[in-house]
């Protein structure tokens, strides 16, 4: 951990020292046609969507919906996601009631209003002495939930597989649900009823290997696609808690390597547990594990003593910055002028200083904003933000048509917005780059610190 912090601080100093004394960016002309820019990294804790520390809030059957005031207050904690766990204990042998379905719909409405997304899980009990539901009931409930998932996919970050056993953690089933056949049935039903863009998470890596009958991690040829195997990641509810994380792993080294490779494409997250047989994870241990496993979210509500160790040792803020993705501009090479009948050459270098990639598709745009007014023009990019992986420079080079943009001077911005039309214009759902003085919080734009003259 100390090594990572020192390297990060050193890079920050180097980048800062390269900046102009009058600006946060070093804009120097190599010639009369191209602006070479070096951007300044920021140490700010940024509230970007679908990543970071989360709160976990459960609710029993037909219970109280999420509180909008509480959701709005999450901004003060830099929290953008919650785990919403629905206990369906009243429906182990019946359909979900209208009141239960309305509860879930209300939660989604309030999440959207507050600018928050959720990770979902469903379970039938929160005590190992209690029963779960048979497979046919689970499948019926998922059929009932399907239209709600479809209508609210925009505010669902991920879905933990749930349904089986106590807490939906795939153990202590009373209905024989942990057979390979039944696990496959639950996974297949989830993949069927959830919109294609939503990824689910299984409790252990071996569960995924068992369900899909494979052992070699998927690669980019599969991982960026929409096949079933590319839609399934992992959640660990006893992270850093024992040598095998309370049975999460059987062959620890091999299975962690498997997750590390797959987590370039599918999400990993969860919560810690009371340590057993090992000391409480130090900052350095936690940093190493989260970097290896590409950890994207972590529960703030469990287990408190572990989190307090990190607070007491001054790495909690580091993890706030690094959980999930942390995209930033490093440099740009941009022409000063272009003719309206030509293309503009966009050449940026983007880095990811976080533990993990972006997992959900986003839409990226180059924004042209007139220097003499508020008129803007928006040009779609082919840029797939998911491919900006941790600690590897990504070269974003695209030819952007200037068709339809009148002659004049324009300030340039990069916008990375949610792929759902309902959230596209919501800045809290756009990605803020981790650079100093680039973020327009009103529009959700990232300033490129460049003015283009279109002739």
Short mmCIF file of N, CA, C and O in Angstrom, two decimals, residues 334-430:
data_model
loop_
_atom_site.label_atom_id
_atom_site.label_comp_id
_atom_site.label_asym_id
_atom_site.label_seq_id
_atom_site.Cartn_x
_atom_site.Cartn_y
_atom_site.Cartn_z
N UNK A 334 -3.83 17.93 -30.11
CA UNK A 334 -5.03 18.40 -30.78
C UNK A 334 -4.71 19.55 -31.71
O UNK A 334 -4.03 20.51 -31.32
N UNK A 335 -5.23 19.49 -32.91
CA UNK A 335 -4.98 20.54 -33.89
C UNK A 335 -5.76 21.79 -33.50
O UNK A 335 -6.85 21.74 -32.94
N UNK A 336 -5.17 22.94 -33.83
CA UNK A 336 -5.81 24.22 -33.50
C UNK A 336 -6.92 24.59 -34.47
O UNK A 336 -7.89 25.24 -34.08
N UNK A 337 -6.75 24.20 -35.73
CA UNK A 337 -7.73 24.61 -36.75
C UNK A 337 -8.12 23.41 -37.60
O UNK A 337 -7.34 22.45 -37.75
N UNK A 338 -9.33 23.48 -38.14
CA UNK A 338 -9.80 22.46 -39.08
C UNK A 338 -10.84 23.10 -39.97
O UNK A 338 -11.52 24.07 -39.58
N UNK A 339 -10.96 22.59 -41.17
CA UNK A 339 -11.99 23.06 -42.09
C UNK A 339 -13.28 22.29 -41.85
O UNK A 339 -13.26 21.11 -41.49
N UNK A 340 -14.38 22.94 -42.08
CA UNK A 340 -15.68 22.34 -41.77
C UNK A 340 -15.97 21.11 -42.62
O UNK A 340 -16.81 20.29 -42.25
N UNK A 341 -15.29 20.96 -43.75
CA UNK A 341 -15.50 19.79 -44.59
C UNK A 341 -14.48 18.69 -44.31
O UNK A 341 -14.39 17.72 -45.06
N UNK A 342 -13.73 18.85 -43.22
CA UNK A 342 -12.72 17.86 -42.85
C UNK A 342 -13.10 17.17 -41.54
O UNK A 342 -14.09 17.53 -40.89
N UNK A 343 -12.29 16.20 -41.15
CA UNK A 343 -12.45 15.58 -39.84
C UNK A 343 -11.48 16.21 -38.85
O UNK A 343 -10.41 16.67 -39.22
N UNK A 344 -11.89 16.21 -37.60
CA UNK A 344 -11.00 16.64 -36.53
C UNK A 344 -10.36 15.41 -35.91
O UNK A 344 -11.04 14.43 -35.58
N UNK A 345 -9.04 15.45 -35.75
CA UNK A 345 -8.32 14.30 -35.20
C UNK A 345 -8.22 14.42 -33.68
O UNK A 345 -7.54 15.29 -33.15
N UNK A 346 -8.95 13.55 -33.01
CA UNK A 346 -8.93 13.52 -31.55
C UNK A 346 -7.87 12.53 -31.09
O UNK A 346 -7.96 11.33 -31.39
N UNK A 347 -6.88 13.01 -30.37
CA UNK A 347 -5.79 12.16 -29.89
C UNK A 347 -5.58 12.41 -28.39
O UNK A 347 -5.01 13.43 -28.00
N UNK A 348 -6.06 11.47 -27.58
CA UNK A 348 -5.95 11.58 -26.13
C UNK A 348 -5.29 10.34 -25.57
O UNK A 348 -5.41 9.24 -26.13
N UNK A 349 -4.61 10.49 -24.45
CA UNK A 349 -4.11 9.35 -23.68
C UNK A 349 -4.87 9.34 -22.35
O UNK A 349 -4.85 10.32 -21.60
N UNK A 350 -5.54 8.21 -22.09
CA UNK A 350 -6.38 8.07 -20.91
C UNK A 350 -5.80 6.96 -20.03
O UNK A 350 -5.34 5.94 -20.53
N UNK A 351 -5.83 7.17 -18.73
CA UNK A 351 -5.32 6.17 -17.79
C UNK A 351 -6.45 5.79 -16.83
O UNK A 351 -7.46 6.50 -16.71
N UNK A 352 -6.26 4.67 -16.14
CA UNK A 352 -7.20 4.21 -15.13
C UNK A 352 -6.41 3.93 -13.86
O UNK A 352 -5.68 2.95 -13.77
N UNK A 353 -6.55 4.81 -12.87
CA UNK A 353 -5.81 4.68 -11.62
C UNK A 353 -6.60 3.94 -10.55
O UNK A 353 -6.22 3.92 -9.38
N UNK A 354 -7.71 3.32 -10.95
CA UNK A 354 -8.53 2.56 -10.02
C UNK A 354 -8.15 1.09 -10.00
O UNK A 354 -7.25 0.64 -10.71
N UNK A 355 -8.89 0.33 -9.19
CA UNK A 355 -8.65 -1.10 -9.10
C UNK A 355 -9.27 -1.87 -10.27
O UNK A 355 -8.85 -2.98 -10.57
N UNK A 356 -10.29 -1.31 -10.91
CA UNK A 356 -11.12 -2.08 -11.84
C UNK A 356 -11.51 -1.27 -13.06
O UNK A 356 -11.40 -0.04 -13.05
N UNK A 357 -11.96 -1.92 -14.12
CA UNK A 357 -12.49 -1.19 -15.26
C UNK A 357 -13.93 -0.72 -15.01
O UNK A 357 -14.53 -1.04 -13.99
N UNK A 358 -14.45 0.01 -15.97
CA UNK A 358 -15.89 0.25 -16.07
C UNK A 358 -16.50 -1.03 -16.64
O UNK A 358 -15.97 -1.60 -17.60
N UNK A 359 -17.61 -1.49 -16.07
CA UNK A 359 -18.20 -2.75 -16.55
C UNK A 359 -19.43 -2.57 -17.42
O UNK A 359 -19.72 -3.41 -18.27
N UNK A 360 -20.16 -1.50 -17.20
CA UNK A 360 -21.37 -1.27 -17.98
C UNK A 360 -21.09 -0.32 -19.14
O UNK A 360 -20.34 0.64 -19.00
N UNK A 361 -21.69 -0.60 -20.27
CA UNK A 361 -21.45 0.22 -21.46
C UNK A 361 -21.86 1.67 -21.21
O UNK A 361 -22.84 1.96 -20.52
N UNK A 362 -21.08 2.58 -21.77
CA UNK A 362 -21.36 4.01 -21.71
C UNK A 362 -21.32 4.57 -23.12
O UNK A 362 -20.73 3.97 -24.03
N UNK A 363 -21.91 5.72 -23.31
CA UNK A 363 -21.82 6.44 -24.57
C UNK A 363 -20.89 7.62 -24.41
O UNK A 363 -21.01 8.38 -23.45
N UNK A 364 -19.95 7.76 -25.33
CA UNK A 364 -18.96 8.83 -25.26
C UNK A 364 -19.15 9.82 -26.40
O UNK A 364 -19.47 9.42 -27.53
N UNK A 365 -18.94 11.08 -26.11
CA UNK A 365 -19.15 12.14 -27.09
C UNK A 365 -18.06 13.19 -26.98
O UNK A 365 -17.58 13.50 -25.88
N UNK A 366 -17.69 13.76 -28.12
CA UNK A 366 -16.88 14.97 -28.15
C UNK A 366 -17.84 16.14 -28.27
O UNK A 366 -18.67 16.18 -29.19
N UNK A 367 -17.74 17.07 -27.31
CA UNK A 367 -18.65 18.21 -27.26
C UNK A 367 -17.93 19.45 -27.78
O UNK A 367 -16.81 19.76 -27.35
N UNK A 368 -18.57 20.17 -28.69
CA UNK A 368 -18.07 21.43 -29.22
C UNK A 368 -18.97 22.54 -28.66
O UNK A 368 -20.16 22.60 -28.98
N UNK A 369 -18.42 23.41 -27.85
CA UNK A 369 -19.19 24.49 -27.25
C UNK A 369 -18.66 25.83 -27.72
O UNK A 369 -17.48 26.14 -27.54
N UNK A 370 -19.53 26.62 -28.33
CA UNK A 370 -19.12 27.90 -28.89
C UNK A 370 -18.53 28.81 -27.82
O UNK A 370 -19.05 28.91 -26.71
N UNK A 371 -17.43 29.48 -28.16
CA UNK A 371 -16.81 30.41 -27.21
C UNK A 371 -17.59 31.71 -27.08
O UNK A 371 -17.34 32.50 -26.17
N UNK A 372 -18.54 31.92 -27.99
CA UNK A 372 -19.30 33.18 -27.98
C UNK A 372 -20.72 33.00 -27.48
O UNK A 372 -21.51 33.94 -27.50
N UNK A 373 -21.08 31.82 -27.07
CA UNK A 373 -22.43 31.58 -26.59
C UNK A 373 -22.56 30.19 -25.99
O UNK A 373 -21.57 29.53 -25.71
N UNK A 374 -23.81 29.76 -25.82
CA UNK A 374 -24.06 28.46 -25.20
C UNK A 374 -24.33 27.36 -26.21
O UNK A 374 -24.64 26.23 -25.82
N UNK A 375 -24.22 27.67 -27.50
CA UNK A 375 -24.50 26.66 -28.52
C UNK A 375 -23.50 25.53 -28.45
O UNK A 375 -22.28 25.75 -28.39
N UNK A 376 -24.00 24.29 -28.43
CA UNK A 376 -23.13 23.11 -28.38
C UNK A 376 -23.49 22.13 -29.48
O UNK A 376 -24.64 22.07 -29.93
N UNK A 377 -22.49 21.38 -29.89
CA UNK A 377 -22.67 20.30 -30.87
C UNK A 377 -22.05 19.04 -30.28
O UNK A 377 -20.99 19.09 -29.65
N UNK A 378 -22.71 17.93 -30.49
CA UNK A 378 -22.36 16.67 -29.83
C UNK A 378 -22.07 15.62 -30.89
O UNK A 378 -22.95 15.30 -31.71
N UNK A 379 -20.84 15.10 -30.89
CA UNK A 379 -20.44 14.10 -31.88
C UNK A 379 -20.12 12.78 -31.18
O UNK A 379 -19.26 12.72 -30.29
N UNK A 380 -20.82 11.72 -31.57
CA UNK A 380 -20.63 10.41 -30.95
C UNK A 380 -19.25 9.85 -31.29
O UNK A 380 -18.75 10.00 -32.41
N UNK A 381 -18.63 9.20 -30.29
CA UNK A 381 -17.35 8.55 -30.47
C UNK A 381 -17.53 7.03 -30.44
O UNK A 381 -18.47 6.52 -29.84
N UNK A 382 -16.59 6.33 -31.04
CA UNK A 382 -16.58 4.87 -30.95
C UNK A 382 -15.94 4.38 -29.65
O UNK A 382 -15.95 3.19 -29.37
N UNK A 383 -15.39 5.26 -28.89
CA UNK A 383 -14.66 4.98 -27.65
C UNK A 383 -15.46 4.06 -26.73
O UNK A 383 -16.56 4.40 -26.28
N UNK A 384 -14.92 2.88 -26.43
CA UNK A 384 -15.52 1.94 -25.49
C UNK A 384 -14.78 2.07 -24.17
O UNK A 384 -13.69 1.53 -23.99
N UNK A 385 -15.37 2.78 -23.24
CA UNK A 385 -14.70 3.12 -21.98
C UNK A 385 -14.35 1.88 -21.17
O UNK A 385 -13.45 1.90 -20.32
N UNK A 386 -15.03 0.77 -21.41
CA UNK A 386 -14.75 -0.47 -20.67
C UNK A 386 -13.33 -0.98 -20.93
O UNK A 386 -12.78 -1.73 -20.13
N UNK A 387 -12.74 -0.54 -22.03
CA UNK A 387 -11.42 -1.05 -22.40
C UNK A 387 -10.27 -0.25 -21.80
O UNK A 387 -9.10 -0.57 -22.03
N UNK A 388 -10.59 0.75 -20.98
CA UNK A 388 -9.54 1.47 -20.25
C UNK A 388 -9.29 0.70 -18.96
O UNK A 388 -9.96 0.92 -17.95
N UNK A 389 -8.35 -0.21 -19.00
CA UNK A 389 -8.12 -1.09 -17.86
C UNK A 389 -7.08 -0.50 -16.91
O UNK A 389 -6.31 0.39 -17.30
N UNK A 390 -7.04 -0.95 -15.67
CA UNK A 390 -6.14 -0.34 -14.69
C UNK A 390 -4.67 -0.37 -15.11
O UNK A 390 -4.17 -1.37 -15.64
N UNK A 391 -4.01 0.77 -14.88
CA UNK A 391 -2.55 0.91 -15.00
C UNK A 391 -2.01 0.70 -16.40
O UNK A 391 -0.83 0.41 -16.58
N UNK A 392 -2.85 0.86 -17.42
CA UNK A 392 -2.40 0.74 -18.81
C UNK A 392 -2.88 1.97 -19.57
O UNK A 392 -4.09 2.25 -19.60
N UNK A 393 -1.99 2.70 -20.18
CA UNK A 393 -2.38 3.87 -20.97
C UNK A 393 -3.24 3.44 -22.15
O UNK A 393 -2.89 2.51 -22.88
N UNK A 394 -4.34 4.15 -22.32
CA UNK A 394 -5.25 3.87 -23.43
C UNK A 394 -5.17 5.04 -24.41
O UNK A 394 -5.39 6.19 -24.02
N UNK A 395 -4.85 4.76 -25.64
CA UNK A 395 -4.75 5.81 -26.65
C UNK A 395 -6.09 5.94 -27.38
O UNK A 395 -6.50 5.04 -28.11
N UNK A 396 -6.74 7.06 -27.14
CA UNK A 396 -8.03 7.35 -27.76
C UNK A 396 -7.78 8.21 -28.99
O UNK A 396 -7.56 9.42 -28.90
N UNK A 397 -7.78 7.57 -30.14
CA UNK A 397 -7.51 8.25 -31.41
C UNK A 397 -8.70 8.04 -32.35
O UNK A 397 -8.98 6.91 -32.74
N UNK A 398 -9.38 9.12 -32.65
CA UNK A 398 -10.54 9.03 -33.54
C UNK A 398 -10.61 10.23 -34.47
O UNK A 398 -10.23 11.35 -34.08
N UNK A 399 -11.10 10.00 -35.67
CA UNK A 399 -11.40 11.08 -36.61
C UNK A 399 -12.87 11.45 -36.46
O UNK A 399 -13.74 10.60 -36.64
N UNK A 400 -13.11 12.70 -36.11
CA UNK A 400 -14.47 13.14 -35.79
C UNK A 400 -14.96 14.07 -36.90
O UNK A 400 -14.34 15.10 -37.18
N UNK A 401 -16.07 13.71 -37.51
CA UNK A 401 -16.63 14.54 -38.58
C UNK A 401 -17.10 15.88 -38.01
O UNK A 401 -17.74 15.94 -36.96
N UNK A 402 -16.81 16.95 -38.74
CA UNK A 402 -17.27 18.29 -38.35
C UNK A 402 -18.51 18.71 -39.11
O UNK A 402 -18.95 19.86 -39.02
N UNK A 403 -19.08 17.78 -39.81
CA UNK A 403 -20.29 18.07 -40.58
C UNK A 403 -21.39 18.61 -39.67
O UNK A 403 -21.65 18.07 -38.59
N UNK A 404 -22.01 19.69 -40.10
CA UNK A 404 -23.12 20.27 -39.35
C UNK A 404 -22.70 21.28 -38.30
O UNK A 404 -23.56 21.88 -37.64
N UNK A 405 -21.39 21.49 -38.12
CA UNK A 405 -20.92 22.46 -37.15
C UNK A 405 -20.47 23.72 -37.90
O UNK A 405 -19.55 23.66 -38.71
N UNK A 406 -21.09 24.86 -37.65
CA UNK A 406 -20.73 26.08 -38.37
C UNK A 406 -19.31 26.55 -38.05
O UNK A 406 -18.74 26.18 -37.02
N UNK A 407 -18.75 27.35 -38.93
CA UNK A 407 -17.44 27.95 -38.67
C UNK A 407 -17.50 28.77 -37.39
O UNK A 407 -18.51 29.38 -37.05
N UNK A 408 -16.38 28.78 -36.67
CA UNK A 408 -16.31 29.53 -35.42
C UNK A 408 -15.30 28.91 -34.49
O UNK A 408 -14.57 27.98 -34.84
N UNK A 409 -15.24 29.43 -33.26
CA UNK A 409 -14.32 28.91 -32.26
C UNK A 409 -15.10 28.12 -31.22
O UNK A 409 -16.15 28.57 -30.72
N UNK A 410 -14.55 26.97 -30.85
CA UNK A 410 -15.25 26.07 -29.94
C UNK A 410 -14.30 25.52 -28.87
O UNK A 410 -13.19 25.09 -29.18
N UNK A 411 -14.77 25.54 -27.62
CA UNK A 411 -14.09 24.82 -26.56
C UNK A 411 -14.52 23.36 -26.61
O UNK A 411 -15.70 23.06 -26.86
N UNK A 412 -13.58 22.47 -26.38
CA UNK A 412 -13.85 21.05 -26.53
C UNK A 412 -13.98 20.36 -25.16
O UNK A 412 -13.25 20.67 -24.22
N UNK A 413 -14.90 19.40 -25.09
CA UNK A 413 -15.16 18.65 -23.88
C UNK A 413 -15.38 17.18 -24.24
O UNK A 413 -15.81 16.86 -25.35
N UNK A 414 -15.08 16.31 -23.30
CA UNK A 414 -15.39 14.88 -23.44
C UNK A 414 -16.51 14.55 -22.47
O UNK A 414 -16.43 14.86 -21.28
N UNK A 415 -17.55 13.92 -23.00
CA UNK A 415 -18.65 13.48 -22.14
C UNK A 415 -18.79 11.98 -22.22
O UNK A 415 -18.84 11.40 -23.31
N UNK A 416 -18.85 11.33 -21.06
CA UNK A 416 -19.06 9.88 -20.98
C UNK A 416 -20.34 9.69 -20.17
O UNK A 416 -20.35 9.82 -18.95
N UNK A 417 -21.43 9.39 -20.85
CA UNK A 417 -22.73 9.39 -20.21
C UNK A 417 -23.32 7.98 -20.13
O UNK A 417 -22.86 7.04 -20.78
N UNK A 418 -24.34 7.86 -19.30
CA UNK A 418 -25.02 6.58 -19.16
C UNK A 418 -25.64 6.17 -20.49
O UNK A 418 -26.09 7.00 -21.27
N UNK A 419 -25.64 4.87 -20.74
CA UNK A 419 -26.15 4.36 -22.02
C UNK A 419 -27.67 4.40 -22.11
O UNK A 419 -28.23 4.24 -23.20
N UNK A 420 -28.34 4.60 -20.99
CA UNK A 420 -29.80 4.66 -21.00
C UNK A 420 -30.27 6.09 -21.26
O UNK A 420 -29.79 7.03 -20.60
N UNK A 421 -31.19 6.24 -22.17
CA UNK A 421 -31.68 7.57 -22.54
C UNK A 421 -32.23 8.32 -21.34
O UNK A 421 -32.08 9.55 -21.23
N UNK A 422 -32.85 7.61 -20.40
CA UNK A 422 -33.46 8.24 -19.23
C UNK A 422 -32.44 8.94 -18.34
O UNK A 422 -32.78 9.85 -17.59
N UNK A 423 -31.16 8.51 -18.42
CA UNK A 423 -30.13 9.07 -17.54
C UNK A 423 -29.05 9.83 -18.31
O UNK A 423 -28.16 10.40 -17.69
N UNK A 424 -29.13 9.84 -19.62
CA UNK A 424 -28.05 10.40 -20.44
C UNK A 424 -27.77 11.87 -20.12
O UNK A 424 -26.61 12.30 -20.17
N UNK A 425 -28.78 12.62 -19.77
CA UNK A 425 -28.59 14.04 -19.49
C UNK A 425 -28.44 14.34 -18.01
O UNK A 425 -28.44 15.51 -17.61
N UNK A 426 -28.30 13.31 -17.20
CA UNK A 426 -28.13 13.48 -15.75
C UNK A 426 -26.63 13.47 -15.42
O UNK A 426 -25.97 12.43 -15.51
N UNK A 427 -26.04 14.62 -15.05
CA UNK A 427 -24.59 14.67 -14.82
C UNK A 427 -24.12 13.73 -13.72
O UNK A 427 -22.98 13.26 -13.76
N UNK A 428 -24.98 13.42 -12.75
CA UNK A 428 -24.56 12.52 -11.68
C UNK A 428 -24.38 11.08 -12.16
O UNK A 428 -23.78 10.26 -11.47
N UNK A 429 -24.88 10.79 -13.34
CA UNK A 429 -24.69 9.47 -13.94
C UNK A 429 -23.61 9.47 -15.02
O UNK A 429 -23.37 8.44 -15.66
N UNK A 430 -22.98 10.61 -15.25
CA UNK A 430 -21.86 10.68 -16.19
C UNK A 430 -20.55 10.48 -15.44
O UNK A 430 -20.48 10.67 -14.22
#
